[in-house]
Amino acid sequence: MRDLKPICKEYFWAWGDKNISKLAEMFAEDVRLRDWNLTAFGREQTLIANNNIFTSVKTCSALPLYMYQDGNTVACRLNVYINDDNAFEVLDLITFNDEGKIVEILAFRGN
């Protein structure tokens, strides 16, 4: 089984760098995103949702604390920082297709 954790780390780096073009490369055409504020379907809508986050904040970063893989899904416990404020915990469940593209991101805020 392919180790998908390095791709998750690359995703978090691209997200924290607000790198829309890198995210576009990583997302499958039919990617789905759901978090505590929004739901997006498809690459274009998911990129728009991310860009809306990026334009609404000065800085953002995600620091992975733990990652566990089961099949094509990786559970990632993170600290997320927005505008360099105190961290809040997030649990991301990231699912990949057989080509290593992200097909689903489910994000749950811990506090």
mmCIF file of N, CA and C in Angstrom:
data_model
loop_
_atom_site.group_PDB
_atom_site.id
_atom_site.type_symbol
_atom_site.label_atom_id
_atom_site.label_comp_id
_atom_site.label_asym_id
_atom_site.label_seq_id
_atom_site.Cartn_x
_atom_site.Cartn_y
_atom_site.Cartn_z
ATOM 1 N N MET A 1 0.847 -1.184 0.000
ATOM 2 C CA MET A 1 0.000 0.000 0.000
ATOM 3 C C MET A 1 0.890 1.244 0.000
ATOM 4 N N ARG A 2 0.516 2.199 -0.822
ATOM 5 C CA ARG A 2 1.257 3.454 -0.962
ATOM 6 C C ARG A 2 1.129 4.306 0.294
ATOM 7 N N ASP A 3 2.248 4.878 0.742
ATOM 8 C CA ASP A 3 2.250 5.770 1.900
ATOM 9 C C ASP A 3 1.771 7.149 1.445
ATOM 10 N N LEU A 4 0.603 7.558 1.910
ATOM 11 C CA LEU A 4 -0.003 8.821 1.499
ATOM 12 C C LEU A 4 0.297 9.976 2.448
ATOM 13 N N LYS A 5 0.939 9.690 3.562
ATOM 14 C CA LYS A 5 1.223 10.752 4.531
ATOM 15 C C LYS A 5 2.121 11.860 3.967
ATOM 16 N N PRO A 6 3.143 11.540 3.161
ATOM 17 C CA PRO A 6 3.943 12.624 2.573
ATOM 18 C C PRO A 6 3.119 13.549 1.666
ATOM 19 N N ILE A 7 2.120 13.007 0.992
ATOM 20 C CA ILE A 7 1.266 13.851 0.152
ATOM 21 C C ILE A 7 0.424 14.766 1.037
ATOM 22 N N CYS A 8 -0.014 14.261 2.183
ATOM 23 C CA CYS A 8 -0.753 15.108 3.127
ATOM 24 C C CYS A 8 0.123 16.257 3.617
ATOM 25 N N LYS A 9 1.368 15.958 3.946
ATOM 26 C CA LYS A 9 2.279 17.025 4.384
ATOM 27 C C LYS A 9 2.456 18.064 3.292
ATOM 28 N N GLU A 10 2.554 17.610 2.048
ATOM 29 C CA GLU A 10 2.673 18.526 0.916
ATOM 30 C C GLU A 10 1.408 19.380 0.782
ATOM 31 N N TYR A 11 0.256 18.768 0.996
ATOM 32 C CA TYR A 11 -1.014 19.503 0.959
ATOM 33 C C TYR A 11 -1.037 20.593 2.038
ATOM 34 N N PHE A 12 -0.650 20.252 3.248
ATOM 35 C CA PHE A 12 -0.665 21.244 4.329
ATOM 36 C C PHE A 12 0.324 22.378 4.058
ATOM 37 N N TRP A 13 1.476 22.053 3.481
ATOM 38 C CA TRP A 13 2.434 23.085 3.114
ATOM 39 C C TRP A 13 1.820 24.008 2.061
ATOM 40 N N ALA A 14 1.213 23.431 1.021
ATOM 41 C CA ALA A 14 0.613 24.242 -0.046
ATOM 42 C C ALA A 14 -0.523 25.099 0.502
ATOM 43 N N TRP A 15 -1.326 24.533 1.412
ATOM 44 C CA TRP A 15 -2.427 25.296 2.010
ATOM 45 C C TRP A 15 -1.873 26.474 2.814
ATOM 46 N N GLY A 16 -0.872 26.221 3.643
ATOM 47 C CA GLY A 16 -0.287 27.279 4.446
ATOM 48 C C GLY A 16 0.428 28.334 3.615
ATOM 49 N N ASP A 17 0.883 27.949 2.442
ATOM 50 C CA ASP A 17 1.550 28.878 1.529
ATOM 51 C C ASP A 17 0.537 29.583 0.622
ATOM 52 N N LYS A 18 -0.745 29.254 0.774
ATOM 53 C CA LYS A 18 -1.822 29.808 -0.052
ATOM 54 C C LYS A 18 -1.559 29.564 -1.536
ATOM 55 N N ASN A 19 -1.040 28.393 -1.847
ATOM 56 C CA ASN A 19 -0.609 28.058 -3.201
ATOM 57 C C ASN A 19 -1.746 27.355 -3.961
ATOM 58 N N ILE A 20 -2.599 28.161 -4.568
ATOM 59 C CA ILE A 20 -3.767 27.638 -5.277
ATOM 60 C C ILE A 20 -3.364 26.721 -6.429
ATOM 61 N N SER A 21 -2.316 27.068 -7.157
ATOM 62 C CA SER A 21 -1.927 26.235 -8.296
ATOM 63 C C SER A 21 -1.447 24.859 -7.838
ATOM 64 N N LYS A 22 -0.741 24.789 -6.719
ATOM 65 C CA LYS A 22 -0.311 23.495 -6.186
ATOM 66 C C LYS A 22 -1.520 22.690 -5.709
ATOM 67 N N LEU A 23 -2.454 23.350 -5.036
ATOM 68 C CA LEU A 23 -3.663 22.654 -4.596
ATOM 69 C C LEU A 23 -4.426 22.102 -5.797
ATOM 70 N N ALA A 24 -4.512 22.881 -6.866
ATOM 71 C CA ALA A 24 -5.205 22.421 -8.072
ATOM 72 C C ALA A 24 -4.578 21.139 -8.606
ATOM 73 N N GLU A 25 -3.260 21.037 -8.546
ATOM 74 C CA GLU A 25 -2.564 19.824 -8.987
ATOM 75 C C GLU A 25 -2.880 18.628 -8.100
ATOM 76 N N MET A 26 -3.113 18.893 -6.824
ATOM 77 C CA MET A 26 -3.304 17.821 -5.854
ATOM 78 C C MET A 26 -4.738 17.301 -5.804
ATOM 79 N N PHE A 27 -5.706 18.132 -6.237
ATOM 80 C CA PHE A 27 -7.113 17.772 -6.154
ATOM 81 C C PHE A 27 -7.560 16.993 -7.382
ATOM 82 N N ALA A 28 -8.345 15.940 -7.161
ATOM 83 C CA ALA A 28 -9.018 15.259 -8.250
ATOM 84 C C ALA A 28 -10.127 16.178 -8.774
ATOM 85 N N GLU A 29 -10.550 15.938 -9.986
ATOM 86 C CA GLU A 29 -11.615 16.761 -10.589
ATOM 87 C C GLU A 29 -12.888 16.732 -9.745
ATOM 88 N N ASP A 30 -13.181 15.589 -9.119
ATOM 89 C CA ASP A 30 -14.418 15.427 -8.349
ATOM 90 C C ASP A 30 -14.209 15.554 -6.835
ATOM 91 N N VAL A 31 -13.200 16.295 -6.418
ATOM 92 C CA VAL A 31 -12.898 16.468 -4.994
ATOM 93 C C VAL A 31 -14.096 17.068 -4.257
ATOM 94 N N ARG A 32 -14.232 16.672 -2.986
ATOM 95 C CA ARG A 32 -15.268 17.203 -2.110
ATOM 96 C C ARG A 32 -14.600 17.735 -0.841
ATOM 97 N N LEU A 33 -15.067 18.881 -0.378
ATOM 98 C CA LEU A 33 -14.558 19.503 0.842
ATOM 99 C C LEU A 33 -15.726 19.811 1.755
ATOM 100 N N ARG A 34 -15.590 19.416 3.013
ATOM 101 C CA ARG A 34 -16.586 19.785 4.016
ATOM 102 C C ARG A 34 -15.866 20.099 5.312
ATOM 103 N N ASP A 35 -16.150 21.282 5.855
ATOM 104 C CA ASP A 35 -15.629 21.614 7.179
ATOM 105 C C ASP A 35 -16.764 22.196 8.008
ATOM 106 N N TRP A 36 -16.449 22.832 9.111
ATOM 107 C CA TRP A 36 -17.458 23.325 10.038
ATOM 108 C C TRP A 36 -18.175 24.562 9.492
ATOM 109 N N ASN A 37 -17.688 25.151 8.379
ATOM 110 C CA ASN A 37 -18.324 26.339 7.815
ATOM 111 C C ASN A 37 -18.847 26.169 6.399
ATOM 112 N N LEU A 38 -18.333 25.213 5.654
ATOM 113 C CA LEU A 38 -18.671 25.172 4.232
ATOM 114 C C LEU A 38 -18.611 23.770 3.664
ATOM 115 N N THR A 39 -19.214 23.657 2.488
ATOM 116 C CA THR A 39 -19.152 22.440 1.696
ATOM 117 C C THR A 39 -18.891 22.853 0.255
ATOM 118 N N ALA A 40 -17.982 22.158 -0.419
ATOM 119 C CA ALA A 40 -17.678 22.448 -1.818
ATOM 120 C C ALA A 40 -17.548 21.133 -2.568
ATOM 121 N N PHE A 41 -18.017 21.135 -3.812
ATOM 122 C CA PHE A 41 -17.952 19.950 -4.663
ATOM 123 C C PHE A 41 -17.234 20.302 -5.955
ATOM 124 N N GLY A 42 -16.280 19.475 -6.337
ATOM 125 C CA GLY A 42 -15.534 19.686 -7.567
ATOM 126 C C GLY A 42 -14.300 20.542 -7.348
ATOM 127 N N ARG A 43 -13.323 20.368 -8.229
ATOM 128 C CA ARG A 43 -12.048 21.080 -8.092
ATOM 129 C C ARG A 43 -12.246 22.600 -8.089
ATOM 130 N N GLU A 44 -13.011 23.111 -9.045
ATOM 131 C CA GLU A 44 -13.162 24.567 -9.153
ATOM 132 C C GLU A 44 -13.775 25.163 -7.895
ATOM 133 N N GLN A 45 -14.865 24.566 -7.408
ATOM 134 C CA GLN A 45 -15.524 25.093 -6.211
ATOM 135 C C GLN A 45 -14.653 24.936 -4.968
ATOM 136 N N THR A 46 -13.897 23.859 -4.888
ATOM 137 C CA THR A 46 -13.004 23.653 -3.745
ATOM 138 C C THR A 46 -11.862 24.659 -3.766
ATOM 139 N N LEU A 47 -11.352 24.969 -4.941
ATOM 140 C CA LEU A 47 -10.309 25.991 -5.046
ATOM 141 C C LEU A 47 -10.861 27.368 -4.699
ATOM 142 N N ILE A 48 -12.073 27.667 -5.136
ATOM 143 C CA ILE A 48 -12.699 28.948 -4.774
ATOM 144 C C ILE A 48 -12.876 29.040 -3.265
ATOM 145 N N ALA A 49 -13.342 27.963 -2.641
ATOM 146 C CA ALA A 49 -13.524 27.961 -1.181
ATOM 147 C C ALA A 49 -12.205 28.219 -0.467
ATOM 148 N N ASN A 50 -11.133 27.566 -0.925
ATOM 149 C CA ASN A 50 -9.821 27.795 -0.314
ATOM 150 C C ASN A 50 -9.352 29.222 -0.558
ATOM 151 N N ASN A 51 -9.528 29.723 -1.771
ATOM 152 C CA ASN A 51 -9.096 31.084 -2.072
ATOM 153 C C ASN A 51 -9.852 32.104 -1.224
ATOM 154 N N ASN A 52 -11.143 31.852 -0.961
ATOM 155 C CA ASN A 52 -11.910 32.742 -0.084
ATOM 156 C C ASN A 52 -11.315 32.778 1.315
ATOM 157 N N ILE A 53 -10.862 31.638 1.799
ATOM 158 C CA ILE A 53 -10.188 31.603 3.103
ATOM 159 C C ILE A 53 -8.904 32.418 3.024
ATOM 160 N N PHE A 54 -8.111 32.175 1.989
ATOM 161 C CA PHE A 54 -6.807 32.836 1.854
ATOM 162 C C PHE A 54 -6.933 34.348 1.777
ATOM 163 N N THR A 55 -7.937 34.853 1.063
ATOM 164 C CA THR A 55 -8.083 36.303 0.923
ATOM 165 C C THR A 55 -8.673 36.947 2.172
ATOM 166 N N SER A 56 -9.260 36.148 3.064
ATOM 167 C CA SER A 56 -9.874 36.702 4.268
ATOM 168 C C SER A 56 -8.923 36.743 5.463
ATOM 169 N N VAL A 57 -7.728 36.174 5.305
ATOM 170 C CA VAL A 57 -6.770 36.145 6.416
ATOM 171 C C VAL A 57 -5.407 36.647 5.936
ATOM 172 N N LYS A 58 -4.637 37.153 6.881
ATOM 173 C CA LYS A 58 -3.288 37.599 6.549
ATOM 174 C C LYS A 58 -2.359 36.396 6.382
ATOM 175 N N THR A 59 -2.399 35.486 7.355
ATOM 176 C CA THR A 59 -1.567 34.287 7.304
ATOM 177 C C THR A 59 -2.377 33.079 7.756
ATOM 178 N N CYS A 60 -1.951 31.914 7.291
ATOM 179 C CA CYS A 60 -2.557 30.660 7.740
ATOM 180 C C CYS A 60 -1.489 29.576 7.649
ATOM 181 N N SER A 61 -1.591 28.628 8.549
ATOM 182 C CA SER A 61 -0.686 27.483 8.501
ATOM 183 C C SER A 61 -1.340 26.311 9.217
ATOM 184 N N ALA A 62 -0.889 25.125 8.831
ATOM 185 C CA ALA A 62 -1.392 23.894 9.444
ATOM 186 C C ALA A 62 -0.195 23.041 9.824
ATOM 187 N N LEU A 63 -0.095 22.723 11.092
ATOM 188 C CA LEU A 63 1.009 21.922 11.606
ATOM 189 C C LEU A 63 0.500 20.536 11.970
ATOM 190 N N PRO A 64 0.849 19.518 11.170
ATOM 191 C CA PRO A 64 0.410 18.151 11.492
ATOM 192 C C PRO A 64 1.069 17.658 12.786
ATOM 193 N N LEU A 65 0.254 17.106 13.677
ATOM 194 C CA LEU A 65 0.758 16.534 14.929
ATOM 195 C C LEU A 65 0.875 15.019 14.815
ATOM 196 N N TYR A 66 -0.172 14.391 14.270
ATOM 197 C CA TYR A 66 -0.212 12.941 14.096
ATOM 198 C C TYR A 66 -0.909 12.632 12.780
ATOM 199 N N MET A 67 -0.471 11.569 12.128
ATOM 200 C CA MET A 67 -1.129 11.092 10.922
ATOM 201 C C MET A 67 -1.240 9.572 10.988
ATOM 202 N N TYR A 68 -2.423 9.079 10.658
ATOM 203 C CA TYR A 68 -2.669 7.642 10.631
ATOM 204 C C TYR A 68 -3.337 7.304 9.313
ATOM 205 N N GLN A 69 -2.836 6.282 8.634
ATOM 206 C CA GLN A 69 -3.386 5.894 7.337
ATOM 207 C C GLN A 69 -4.086 4.558 7.439
ATOM 208 N N ASP A 70 -5.261 4.488 6.808
ATOM 209 C CA ASP A 70 -5.989 3.240 6.654
ATOM 210 C C ASP A 70 -6.502 3.201 5.219
ATOM 211 N N GLY A 71 -5.946 2.343 4.416
ATOM 212 C CA GLY A 71 -6.325 2.294 3.008
ATOM 213 C C GLY A 71 -5.953 3.585 2.303
ATOM 214 N N ASN A 72 -6.929 4.189 1.617
ATOM 215 C CA ASN A 72 -6.690 5.433 0.889
ATOM 216 C C ASN A 72 -7.075 6.679 1.677
ATOM 217 N N THR A 73 -7.275 6.516 2.998
ATOM 218 C CA THR A 73 -7.652 7.653 3.842
ATOM 219 C C THR A 73 -6.593 7.870 4.914
ATOM 220 N N VAL A 74 -6.264 9.166 5.115
ATOM 221 C CA VAL A 74 -5.318 9.541 6.156
ATOM 222 C C VAL A 74 -6.044 10.440 7.149
ATOM 223 N N ALA A 75 -5.983 10.093 8.429
ATOM 224 C CA ALA A 75 -6.502 10.931 9.503
ATOM 225 C C ALA A 75 -5.347 11.783 10.012
ATOM 226 N N CYS A 76 -5.551 13.087 10.018
ATOM 227 C CA CYS A 76 -4.487 14.028 10.386
ATOM 228 C C CYS A 76 -4.971 14.924 11.520
ATOM 229 N N ARG A 77 -4.297 14.846 12.649
ATOM 230 C CA ARG A 77 -4.574 15.766 13.745
ATOM 231 C C ARG A 77 -3.632 16.943 13.579
ATOM 232 N N LEU A 78 -4.198 18.155 13.545
ATOM 233 C CA LEU A 78 -3.429 19.360 13.223
ATOM 234 C C LEU A 78 -3.628 20.458 14.242
ATOM 235 N N ASN A 79 -2.670 21.342 14.292
ATOM 236 C CA ASN A 79 -2.870 22.666 14.862
ATOM 237 C C ASN A 79 -2.930 23.628 13.689
ATOM 238 N N VAL A 80 -4.008 24.420 13.632
ATOM 239 C CA VAL A 80 -4.171 25.410 12.575
ATOM 240 C C VAL A 80 -4.005 26.793 13.185
ATOM 241 N N TYR A 81 -3.237 27.610 12.507
ATOM 242 C CA TYR A 81 -2.972 28.982 12.934
ATOM 243 C C TYR A 81 -3.510 29.932 11.872
ATOM 244 N N ILE A 82 -4.317 30.901 12.298
ATOM 245 C CA ILE A 82 -4.835 31.934 11.410
ATOM 246 C C ILE A 82 -4.361 33.280 11.949
ATOM 247 N N ASN A 83 -3.742 34.065 11.096
ATOM 248 C CA ASN A 83 -3.220 35.378 11.476
ATOM 249 C C ASN A 83 -2.290 35.296 12.685
ATOM 250 N N ASP A 84 -1.532 34.206 12.738
ATOM 251 C CA ASP A 84 -0.544 33.982 13.791
ATOM 252 C C ASP A 84 -1.136 33.968 15.197
ATOM 253 N N ASP A 85 -2.457 33.778 15.305
ATOM 254 C CA ASP A 85 -3.098 33.681 16.616
ATOM 255 C C ASP A 85 -2.852 32.305 17.209
ATOM 256 N N ASN A 86 -3.392 32.104 18.389
ATOM 257 C CA ASN A 86 -3.279 30.802 19.038
ATOM 258 C C ASN A 86 -3.848 29.719 18.135
ATOM 259 N N ALA A 87 -3.304 28.550 18.269
ATOM 260 C CA ALA A 87 -3.725 27.426 17.440
ATOM 261 C C ALA A 87 -5.083 26.901 17.877
ATOM 262 N N PHE A 88 -5.809 26.334 16.922
ATOM 263 C CA PHE A 88 -6.970 25.526 17.256
ATOM 264 C C PHE A 88 -6.780 24.170 16.592
ATOM 265 N N GLU A 89 -7.323 23.150 17.253
ATOM 266 C CA GLU A 89 -7.135 21.787 16.765
ATOM 267 C C GLU A 89 -8.147 21.455 15.683
ATOM 268 N N VAL A 90 -7.672 20.695 14.693
ATOM 269 C CA VAL A 90 -8.510 20.236 13.596
ATOM 270 C C VAL A 90 -8.165 18.768 13.338
ATOM 271 N N LEU A 91 -9.187 18.002 13.007
ATOM 272 C CA LEU A 91 -8.981 16.642 12.529
ATOM 273 C C LEU A 91 -9.416 16.620 11.075
ATOM 274 N N ASP A 92 -8.480 16.337 10.180
ATOM 275 C CA ASP A 92 -8.773 16.187 8.761
ATOM 276 C C ASP A 92 -8.778 14.717 8.404
ATOM 277 N N LEU A 93 -9.789 14.300 7.679
ATOM 278 C CA LEU A 93 -9.816 12.982 7.058
ATOM 279 C C LEU A 93 -9.676 13.228 5.568
ATOM 280 N N ILE A 94 -8.542 12.821 5.007
ATOM 281 C CA ILE A 94 -8.231 13.089 3.608
ATOM 282 C C ILE A 94 -8.197 11.762 2.863
ATOM 283 N N THR A 95 -9.031 11.657 1.829
ATOM 284 C CA THR A 95 -9.131 10.431 1.043
ATOM 285 C C THR A 95 -8.568 10.687 -0.353
ATOM 286 N N PHE A 96 -7.842 9.695 -0.846
ATOM 287 C CA PHE A 96 -7.158 9.776 -2.133
ATOM 288 C C PHE A 96 -7.719 8.747 -3.100
ATOM 289 N N ASN A 97 -7.594 9.045 -4.397
ATOM 290 C CA ASN A 97 -7.897 8.041 -5.411
ATOM 291 C C ASN A 97 -6.635 7.229 -5.691
ATOM 292 N N ASP A 98 -6.708 6.297 -6.607
ATOM 293 C CA ASP A 98 -5.568 5.423 -6.891
ATOM 294 C C ASP A 98 -4.395 6.157 -7.538
ATOM 295 N N GLU A 99 -4.646 7.347 -8.090
ATOM 296 C CA GLU A 99 -3.569 8.149 -8.691
ATOM 297 C C GLU A 99 -2.891 9.062 -7.673
ATOM 298 N N GLY A 100 -3.336 9.017 -6.411
ATOM 299 C CA GLY A 100 -2.745 9.854 -5.370
ATOM 300 C C GLY A 100 -3.296 11.264 -5.338
ATOM 301 N N LYS A 101 -4.442 11.493 -5.993
ATOM 302 C CA LYS A 101 -5.110 12.798 -5.970
ATOM 303 C C LYS A 101 -6.124 12.814 -4.837
ATOM 304 N N ILE A 102 -6.304 13.968 -4.230
ATOM 305 C CA ILE A 102 -7.251 14.112 -3.129
ATOM 306 C C ILE A 102 -8.674 14.132 -3.684
ATOM 307 N N VAL A 103 -9.515 13.234 -3.165
ATOM 308 C CA VAL A 103 -10.913 13.180 -3.599
ATOM 309 C C VAL A 103 -11.871 13.664 -2.518
ATOM 310 N N GLU A 104 -11.412 13.704 -1.266
ATOM 311 C CA GLU A 104 -12.293 14.189 -0.202
ATOM 312 C C GLU A 104 -11.466 14.710 0.961
ATOM 313 N N ILE A 105 -11.919 15.851 1.494
ATOM 314 C CA ILE A 105 -11.361 16.408 2.717
ATOM 315 C C ILE A 105 -12.523 16.682 3.653
ATOM 316 N N LEU A 106 -12.541 16.000 4.772
ATOM 317 C CA LEU A 106 -13.513 16.256 5.832
ATOM 318 C C LEU A 106 -12.738 16.852 7.002
ATOM 319 N N ALA A 107 -13.089 18.059 7.397
ATOM 320 C CA ALA A 107 -12.353 18.744 8.458
ATOM 321 C C ALA A 107 -13.282 19.005 9.630
ATOM 322 N N PHE A 108 -12.832 18.633 10.829
ATOM 323 C CA PHE A 108 -13.613 18.786 12.048
ATOM 324 C C PHE A 108 -12.814 19.632 13.034
ATOM 325 N N ARG A 109 -13.399 20.721 13.476
ATOM 326 C CA ARG A 109 -12.726 21.595 14.427
ATOM 327 C C ARG A 109 -12.869 21.028 15.828
ATOM 328 N N GLY A 110 -11.737 20.999 16.558
ATOM 329 C CA GLY A 110 -11.728 20.401 17.883
ATOM 330 C C GLY A 110 -12.119 21.318 19.006
ATOM 331 N N ASN A 111 -12.011 22.628 18.815
ATOM 332 C CA ASN A 111 -12.386 23.553 19.895
ATOM 333 C C ASN A 111 -12.853 24.866 19.352
#
